[in-house]
Short mmCIF file of C-alpha atoms and ligand atoms in Angstrom, two decimals:
data_model
loop_
_atom_site.label_atom_id
_atom_site.label_comp_id
_atom_site.label_asym_id
_atom_site.label_seq_id
_atom_site.Cartn_x
_atom_site.Cartn_y
_atom_site.Cartn_z
CA MET A 77 161.27 5.26 -76.60
CA ALA A 78 159.92 7.54 -79.27
CA ASN A 79 157.76 4.70 -80.62
CA LYS A 80 156.22 4.14 -77.27
CA CYS A 81 155.61 7.84 -76.95
CA ASP A 82 153.84 7.95 -80.33
CA LEU A 83 151.63 5.06 -79.25
CA CYS A 84 150.54 6.46 -75.96
CA LEU A 85 149.85 9.84 -77.53
CA LEU A 86 147.86 8.29 -80.37
CA GLY A 87 144.46 9.77 -80.30
CA LEU A 88 145.38 12.18 -77.56
CA ILE A 89 142.79 14.82 -77.14
CA ILE A 90 143.42 18.36 -76.10
CA LEU A 91 140.90 21.00 -75.19
CA SER A 92 140.35 23.49 -77.95
CA SER A 93 140.14 26.23 -75.36
CA LEU A 94 143.87 25.71 -74.86
CA LEU A 95 144.38 26.61 -78.51
CA THR A 96 142.00 29.42 -79.25
CA GLY A 97 140.40 30.41 -75.97
CA THR A 98 137.18 31.20 -77.83
CA SER A 99 135.41 27.89 -78.36
CA GLY A 100 132.85 26.28 -76.16
CA VAL A 101 133.82 24.18 -73.16
CA ASP A 102 132.49 21.04 -74.77
CA ASP A 103 134.40 21.40 -78.01
CA GLU A 104 137.43 19.28 -78.49
CA ASP A 105 140.26 19.02 -81.02
CA VAL A 106 141.60 15.63 -81.98
CA PHE A 107 144.79 15.26 -84.00
CA ILE A 108 145.52 12.03 -85.84
CA SER A 109 147.72 10.79 -88.67
CA SER A 110 146.20 9.25 -91.77
CA GLY A 111 146.10 5.47 -91.67
CA GLU A 112 145.56 5.36 -87.90
CA ASN A 113 142.38 4.61 -85.94
CA VAL A 114 140.76 7.30 -83.88
CA ARG A 115 138.10 7.56 -81.19
CA LEU A 116 135.98 10.70 -81.01
CA PRO A 117 134.42 11.00 -77.53
CA CYS A 118 130.84 11.90 -76.83
CA ASN A 119 130.90 13.39 -73.38
CA ASN A 120 127.12 13.44 -73.31
CA ALA A 121 127.15 9.70 -72.95
CA LEU A 122 124.02 8.09 -71.51
CA SER A 123 123.71 4.63 -70.03
CA ASP A 124 123.09 3.26 -73.49
CA CYS A 125 123.70 4.60 -76.96
CA ASN A 126 120.54 3.64 -78.83
CA SER A 127 119.58 7.31 -79.17
CA THR A 128 123.03 8.57 -80.15
CA THR A 129 123.37 10.60 -83.32
CA TRP A 130 126.71 11.44 -84.86
CA SER A 131 126.87 13.88 -87.76
CA TYR A 132 129.71 15.15 -89.85
CA ASN A 133 130.17 18.60 -91.20
CA ARG A 134 132.85 20.34 -93.20
CA ASP A 135 132.13 22.77 -95.99
CA SER A 136 128.59 21.79 -96.86
CA ALA A 137 125.53 20.58 -95.02
CA ALA A 138 125.89 18.08 -92.19
CA VAL A 139 125.72 14.38 -92.98
CA GLU A 140 124.34 11.93 -90.45
CA LEU A 141 126.73 9.04 -89.87
CA ILE A 142 124.98 7.39 -86.92
CA THR A 143 121.27 7.73 -86.22
CA GLY A 144 119.51 6.22 -83.24
CA GLY A 145 122.65 4.30 -82.32
CA LYS A 146 122.77 2.70 -85.81
CA LYS A 147 125.18 3.27 -88.66
CA LYS A 148 123.82 4.83 -91.77
CA LYS A 149 124.64 2.39 -94.56
CA ASP A 150 124.65 4.91 -97.37
CA THR A 151 127.65 6.91 -96.27
CA GLU A 152 130.82 6.31 -98.21
CA ARG A 153 132.90 5.51 -95.16
CA HIS A 154 130.34 3.52 -93.14
CA GLU A 155 132.58 0.44 -93.19
CA ARG A 156 135.29 2.29 -91.23
CA LEU A 157 132.90 3.59 -88.58
CA SER A 158 131.63 2.05 -85.37
CA LEU A 159 129.90 3.23 -82.21
CA GLY A 160 131.78 2.60 -78.98
CA SER A 161 130.01 1.34 -75.83
CA ASP A 162 130.50 4.82 -74.37
CA CYS A 163 128.79 6.32 -77.48
CA SER A 164 132.10 7.47 -78.89
CA LEU A 165 132.60 7.35 -82.64
CA ASN A 166 135.44 5.10 -83.81
CA ILE A 167 136.98 5.69 -87.22
CA LYS A 168 139.34 3.07 -88.59
CA ASN A 169 142.17 3.83 -91.01
CA VAL A 170 141.60 7.59 -91.07
CA THR A 171 142.11 9.35 -94.39
CA GLN A 172 142.91 13.04 -94.94
CA GLU A 173 139.35 13.41 -96.22
CA ASP A 174 137.99 12.61 -92.74
CA TYR A 175 139.00 15.97 -91.27
CA GLY A 176 136.17 18.22 -90.17
CA SER A 177 133.64 18.70 -87.41
CA TYR A 178 131.81 15.79 -85.79
CA THR A 179 128.76 16.36 -83.62
CA CYS A 180 127.35 14.00 -81.03
CA ARG A 181 123.73 14.46 -79.97
CA GLN A 182 121.72 12.42 -77.48
CA TYR A 183 117.97 12.08 -77.06
CA VAL A 184 115.78 10.87 -74.25
CA ASN A 185 112.13 10.39 -75.14
CA ASP A 186 112.62 12.33 -78.38
CA LYS A 187 114.00 15.28 -76.44
CA GLN A 188 117.61 16.29 -76.91
CA GLN A 189 119.70 15.60 -73.83
CA GLY A 190 122.25 18.23 -73.04
CA THR A 191 123.93 20.26 -75.77
CA ASP A 192 125.62 19.24 -78.98
CA GLU A 193 129.08 17.83 -78.48
CA HIS A 194 131.49 19.04 -81.16
CA VAL A 195 134.73 17.27 -81.92
CA TYR A 196 137.09 18.68 -84.50
CA LEU A 197 139.24 16.13 -86.25
CA HIS A 198 142.55 17.31 -87.75
CA VAL A 199 144.47 14.88 -89.90
CA LEU A 200 148.21 14.85 -90.52
CA HIS A 201 149.14 13.33 -93.89
CA VAL A 202 152.39 12.93 -95.83
CA SER A 203 152.45 12.77 -99.60
CA VAL A 204 155.51 11.97 -101.64
CA SER A 205 156.67 13.26 -104.97
CA PRO A 206 157.73 11.74 -107.25
CA SER A 207 154.93 9.47 -106.13
CA SER A 208 155.23 5.72 -106.17
CA SER A 209 153.53 3.97 -109.03
CA SER A 210 152.69 0.84 -107.09
CA SER A 211 151.19 2.06 -103.82
CA SER A 212 148.59 4.56 -102.83
CA SER A 213 149.41 8.00 -101.51
CA SER A 214 148.57 7.00 -97.96
CA SER A 215 151.35 4.47 -97.92
CA SER A 216 154.27 5.40 -95.78
CA GLN A 217 156.67 3.59 -98.07
CA THR A 218 157.47 4.12 -101.70
CA GLU A 219 159.77 2.66 -104.29
CA ILE A 220 162.35 5.20 -105.19
CA SER A 221 166.02 5.05 -106.07
CA PRO A 222 169.30 6.62 -104.96
CA GLY A 223 170.36 9.81 -106.76
CA ARG A 224 166.78 10.96 -107.15
CA SER A 225 165.40 14.01 -105.45
CA VAL A 226 162.36 13.40 -103.31
CA THR A 227 159.93 15.78 -101.63
CA LEU A 228 157.90 14.73 -98.61
CA SER A 229 155.01 17.09 -98.11
CA CYS A 230 153.50 16.95 -94.64
CA GLN A 231 150.14 18.60 -94.43
CA LEU A 232 147.78 19.16 -91.49
CA TYR A 233 144.21 18.94 -92.84
CA SER A 234 142.34 21.15 -90.53
CA TYR A 235 138.81 22.41 -90.11
CA THR A 236 138.53 26.15 -90.73
CA ARG A 237 137.74 26.87 -87.11
CA PHE A 238 141.23 25.89 -86.24
CA SER A 239 144.14 28.00 -87.45
CA CYS A 240 147.56 26.59 -88.25
CA ASN A 241 148.88 29.96 -87.11
CA SER A 242 147.63 29.17 -83.65
CA GLU A 243 150.13 29.95 -81.00
CA GLY A 244 152.19 26.99 -79.97
CA LEU A 245 151.45 24.83 -83.00
CA GLN A 246 154.51 23.46 -84.75
CA LEU A 247 155.25 21.05 -87.59
CA LEU A 248 158.75 19.59 -87.77
CA TRP A 249 160.68 17.00 -89.72
CA ARG A 250 162.95 14.89 -87.53
CA ASN A 251 165.13 11.86 -88.07
CA GLN A 252 165.08 8.69 -86.02
CA SER A 253 167.35 10.22 -83.38
CA GLY A 254 164.87 13.08 -83.02
CA VAL A 255 167.19 15.65 -84.65
CA ASP A 256 165.34 18.60 -86.20
CA LEU A 257 166.31 18.25 -89.86
CA ARG A 258 166.42 22.02 -90.36
CA THR A 259 169.83 21.78 -88.70
CA ASP A 260 171.17 19.45 -91.40
CA SER A 261 172.16 21.16 -94.69
CA ARG A 262 171.38 17.93 -96.58
CA TYR A 263 167.68 18.74 -96.33
CA GLN A 264 165.77 21.67 -97.74
CA ILE A 265 162.84 22.38 -95.47
CA SER A 266 160.10 24.85 -96.33
CA SER A 267 157.01 25.43 -94.29
CA ASP A 268 153.86 27.39 -94.74
CA HIS A 269 150.95 27.38 -92.25
CA CYS A 270 149.59 23.84 -92.16
CA ASN A 271 152.35 22.43 -94.34
CA ILE A 272 156.04 21.48 -94.09
CA ASN A 273 158.05 20.06 -96.98
CA LEU A 274 161.28 18.15 -96.84
CA THR A 275 163.36 17.86 -100.03
CA THR A 276 166.55 15.86 -100.34
CA THR A 277 168.56 13.90 -102.85
CA LEU A 278 168.52 10.24 -101.93
CA LEU A 279 171.76 8.49 -101.05
CA ASN A 280 172.56 4.77 -101.22
CA GLU A 281 172.67 4.54 -97.42
CA ASP A 282 169.16 6.01 -97.10
CA ASP A 283 167.60 2.58 -97.66
CA ASN A 284 165.33 1.91 -94.66
CA ARG A 285 165.95 5.39 -93.28
CA GLU A 286 162.97 6.89 -91.49
CA TRP A 287 161.91 10.51 -91.31
CA ARG A 288 159.04 11.72 -89.13
CA CYS A 289 156.76 14.67 -89.51
CA GLN A 290 155.70 15.70 -86.03
CA LEU A 291 152.89 17.92 -84.90
CA THR A 292 153.32 19.53 -81.53
CA VAL A 293 151.06 21.93 -79.72
CA ARG A 294 152.70 23.87 -76.93
CA ASN A 295 155.63 21.49 -77.09
CA GLN A 296 153.39 18.47 -76.61
CA LEU A 297 153.53 15.85 -79.33
CA GLN A 298 150.06 15.33 -80.80
CA THR A 299 150.73 12.99 -83.69
CA SER A 300 153.44 12.08 -86.16
CA VAL A 301 153.72 10.41 -89.55
CA ARG A 302 156.74 8.25 -90.44
CA TYR A 303 158.12 7.88 -93.87
CA THR A 304 160.50 5.00 -94.57
CA VAL A 305 162.77 4.99 -97.60
CA LYS A 306 162.60 1.63 -99.41
CA TYR A 307 164.66 0.94 -102.46
CA SER A 308 163.51 -1.84 -104.70
CA ALA A 309 166.02 -4.60 -105.48
CA THR A 310 166.52 -3.33 -109.02
CA ALA A 311 167.17 0.22 -107.86
CA LEU A 312 170.17 -1.01 -105.87
CA ASN A 313 171.38 -3.61 -108.38
CA PRO A 314 174.10 -1.97 -110.49
CA ALA A 315 173.95 -4.81 -113.05
CA SER A 316 170.56 -3.92 -114.49
CA PRO A 317 171.45 -0.56 -116.09
CA VAL A 318 174.66 -2.14 -117.46
CA ILE A 319 172.67 -4.91 -119.11
CA VAL A 320 170.41 -2.36 -120.73
CA ILE A 321 173.40 -0.43 -122.06
CA VAL A 322 175.00 -3.63 -123.41
CA ILE A 323 171.81 -4.54 -125.23
CA VAL A 324 171.49 -1.07 -126.70
CA VAL A 325 175.12 -1.02 -127.84
CA ALA A 326 174.86 -4.53 -129.29
CA SER A 327 171.79 -3.62 -131.30
CA PHE A 328 173.59 -0.57 -132.68
CA ALA A 329 176.61 -2.68 -133.61
CA VAL A 330 174.37 -4.86 -135.76
CA LEU A 331 172.05 -2.21 -137.10
CA LEU A 332 174.56 0.48 -137.92
CA PRO A 333 176.52 -1.33 -140.67
CA ALA A 334 173.26 -2.58 -142.11
CA LEU A 335 171.97 0.97 -142.16
CA ILE A 336 175.15 2.28 -143.83
CA LEU A 337 175.00 -0.46 -146.47
CA TRP A 338 171.37 0.26 -147.14
CA MET A 339 172.09 3.96 -147.49
CA ILE A 340 174.96 3.36 -149.93
CA ARG A 341 172.78 1.07 -152.01
CA ARG A 342 170.00 3.57 -151.98
CA LYS A 343 172.22 6.38 -153.06
CA ARG A 344 173.49 4.32 -155.98
CA ASP A 345 169.94 3.39 -156.95
CA ASP A 346 168.91 6.99 -156.82
CA ASN A 347 171.78 8.00 -159.06
CA ARG A 348 170.90 5.29 -161.57
CA ARG A 349 167.23 5.95 -161.48
CA GLY A 350 167.65 9.71 -161.56
CA THR A 351 169.41 9.59 -164.93
CA GLY A 352 167.03 6.90 -166.24
CA ASP A 353 163.95 8.88 -165.20
CA SER A 354 165.04 12.01 -166.92
CA GLU A 355 165.65 10.07 -170.14
CA ASP A 356 162.24 8.41 -169.82
CA GLN A 357 160.51 11.69 -169.42
CA GLN A 358 162.16 13.11 -172.46
CA THR A 359 161.34 10.18 -174.68
CA ARG A 360 158.04 9.02 -173.19
CA PRO A 361 155.17 9.57 -175.53
CA VAL A 362 151.99 11.15 -174.14
CA TYR A 363 149.16 8.67 -173.84
CA PRO A 364 145.60 9.18 -172.71
CA THR A 365 145.46 9.03 -168.90
CA GLY A 366 144.22 5.43 -168.52
CA GLN A 367 146.91 3.99 -170.75
CA ASN A 368 149.61 6.12 -169.28
CA THR A 369 149.09 4.80 -165.73
CA LEU A 370 148.97 1.26 -167.05
CA LEU A 371 152.30 1.65 -168.80
CA GLN A 372 153.98 3.27 -165.81
CA GLN A 373 153.18 0.31 -163.62
CA VAL A 374 155.05 -2.09 -165.83
CA PRO A 375 158.63 -0.79 -165.41
CA SER A 376 158.26 -0.13 -161.70
CA GLY A 377 157.16 -3.74 -161.18
CA GLY A 378 159.83 -5.56 -163.15
CA GLY A 379 162.58 -3.58 -164.81
CA VAL A 380 163.46 -1.03 -162.14
CA ALA A 381 163.57 -3.65 -159.38
CA ASP A 382 166.14 -5.68 -161.31
CA THR A 383 168.51 -2.85 -162.05
CA PRO A 384 169.89 -2.16 -158.54
CA ASP A 385 170.84 -5.78 -157.94
CA ALA A 386 172.56 -6.03 -161.25
CA CYS A 387 174.52 -2.82 -160.77
CA TRP A 388 175.46 -3.80 -157.20
CA MET A 389 176.95 -7.04 -158.46
CA HIS A 390 178.80 -5.38 -161.32
CA SER A 391 180.51 -2.78 -159.16
C1 LIG B 604 117.08 2.22 -75.57
O1 LIG B 604 117.21 0.98 -74.94
C2 LIG B 604 116.66 0.93 -73.65
C3 LIG B 604 116.89 -0.47 -73.07
O2 LIG B 604 118.24 -0.81 -73.22
C4 LIG B 604 115.15 1.24 -73.66
O3 LIG B 604 114.64 1.27 -72.40
C5 LIG B 604 114.94 2.59 -74.34
O4 LIG B 604 113.55 2.84 -74.52
C6 LIG B 604 115.60 2.63 -75.71
N1 LIG B 604 115.50 3.93 -76.28
C7 LIG B 604 115.18 4.15 -77.55
C8 LIG B 604 115.10 5.56 -78.00
O5 LIG B 604 114.95 3.23 -78.33
C1 LIG B 605 143.66 2.16 -95.33
O1 LIG B 605 143.18 2.94 -96.39
C2 LIG B 605 144.03 2.97 -97.52
C3 LIG B 605 143.38 3.86 -98.56
O2 LIG B 605 142.97 5.03 -98.00
C4 LIG B 605 144.21 1.56 -98.04
O3 LIG B 605 145.10 1.56 -99.13
C5 LIG B 605 144.73 0.67 -96.96
O4 LIG B 605 144.80 -0.66 -97.43
C6 LIG B 605 143.85 0.71 -95.73
N1 LIG B 605 144.40 -0.08 -94.66
C7 LIG B 605 143.70 -0.94 -93.94
C8 LIG B 605 144.45 -1.63 -92.85
O5 LIG B 605 142.53 -1.13 -94.18
C1 LIG B 606 170.05 12.42 -87.28
O1 LIG B 606 170.66 13.58 -87.75
C2 LIG B 606 171.90 13.91 -87.09
C3 LIG B 606 172.36 15.26 -87.65
O2 LIG B 606 172.34 15.31 -89.04
C4 LIG B 606 172.91 12.81 -87.36
O3 LIG B 606 174.11 13.08 -86.66
C5 LIG B 606 172.32 11.49 -86.86
O4 LIG B 606 173.19 10.43 -87.16
C6 LIG B 606 170.98 11.24 -87.52
N1 LIG B 606 170.38 9.99 -86.99
C7 LIG B 606 169.90 9.03 -87.79
C8 LIG B 606 169.35 7.84 -87.08
O5 LIG B 606 169.93 9.11 -89.00
C1 LIG B 607 154.90 21.72 -100.30
O1 LIG B 607 154.62 20.85 -101.38
C2 LIG B 607 153.29 20.90 -101.82
C3 LIG B 607 153.10 19.80 -102.84
O2 LIG B 607 154.18 19.69 -103.68
C4 LIG B 607 152.98 22.28 -102.35
O3 LIG B 607 151.67 22.36 -102.78
C5 LIG B 607 153.21 23.29 -101.23
O4 LIG B 607 153.04 24.60 -101.72
C6 LIG B 607 154.62 23.17 -100.68
N1 LIG B 607 154.75 24.01 -99.52
C7 LIG B 607 155.79 24.78 -99.26
C8 LIG B 607 155.77 25.58 -98.04
O5 LIG B 607 156.75 24.84 -100.05
#
């Protein structure tokens, strides 16, 4: 039921005048979730679209995406764009970077036809922390494990013209039954303008559980992003940590006696050598530097090395 609802509302367009009451009649707001496909309408449509120009604008100067009905090849996202038969702009696999203002302009005989058509695209996107190492941030699934705390941050990327404080706009986290998760003490929910965060400690039974971040305007669902918990096989397999512990313990069992033996031997060596050295220093004659170093190398190579073994065997 809810799935069907999401589908039929996908790409739903509402008039910006409903939201702000100040924008032009032709301006539209489109809400979409990242990863989905969207169609931005050009209501100036002519019988053919070979004069259609679509440009994109956010913070800086406008960039032309479509000129004379043809895609500009040099734009970063040209592969995800296409021009519909009704001159609408189609964007595949929307990313949060696609939010902004899109303008459709039509010409007849080099003269602009009608006025500019502005469409404002607002993108809902969920990011997860700790983030998954294997998949990109746009993925709705991530490999995480029970017992860990996870934060799902749901953000509405919105063009400045549009305010998240707008009357009637609401972001909510719901579970599969549609229950508002603020009512469940298991979840910590914090929200701030265009952003709502859900934090919870994952339980074993959360595998395959789905949470949805929903954007509604005046109680009408605009778009929603689902997040599905997916535990990897190893995260649920209790044997793997045990094996690691066994290996660690086993290595200690072998290494520890060896280490103790080595330390005992070393201590004995030191005692031996300590007394020997002090005698050497007292009796050692002073040679010119070159000879002295030559002589010092001789005992450290042969004599000293033999002593510890001998004394170990005697004791
Ligand atoms: C667009 O195509 C139509 C025929 O489909 C042609 O008559 C018209 O001149 C073309 N316009 C431009 C600007 O190329
Ligand atoms: C959509 O874009 C994301 C990156 O933004 C990419 O990882 C993913 O594979 C794309 N999906 C499709 C169906 O192209
Ligand atoms: C949704 O949350 C309510 C309240 O916490 C709970 O009773 C219900 O079982 C949950 N539904 C799902 C599908 O998890
Ligand atoms: C939600 O999480 C994001 C990323 O961790 C953070 O930047 C933002 O301030 C948080 N918002 C709230 C309302 O806590």
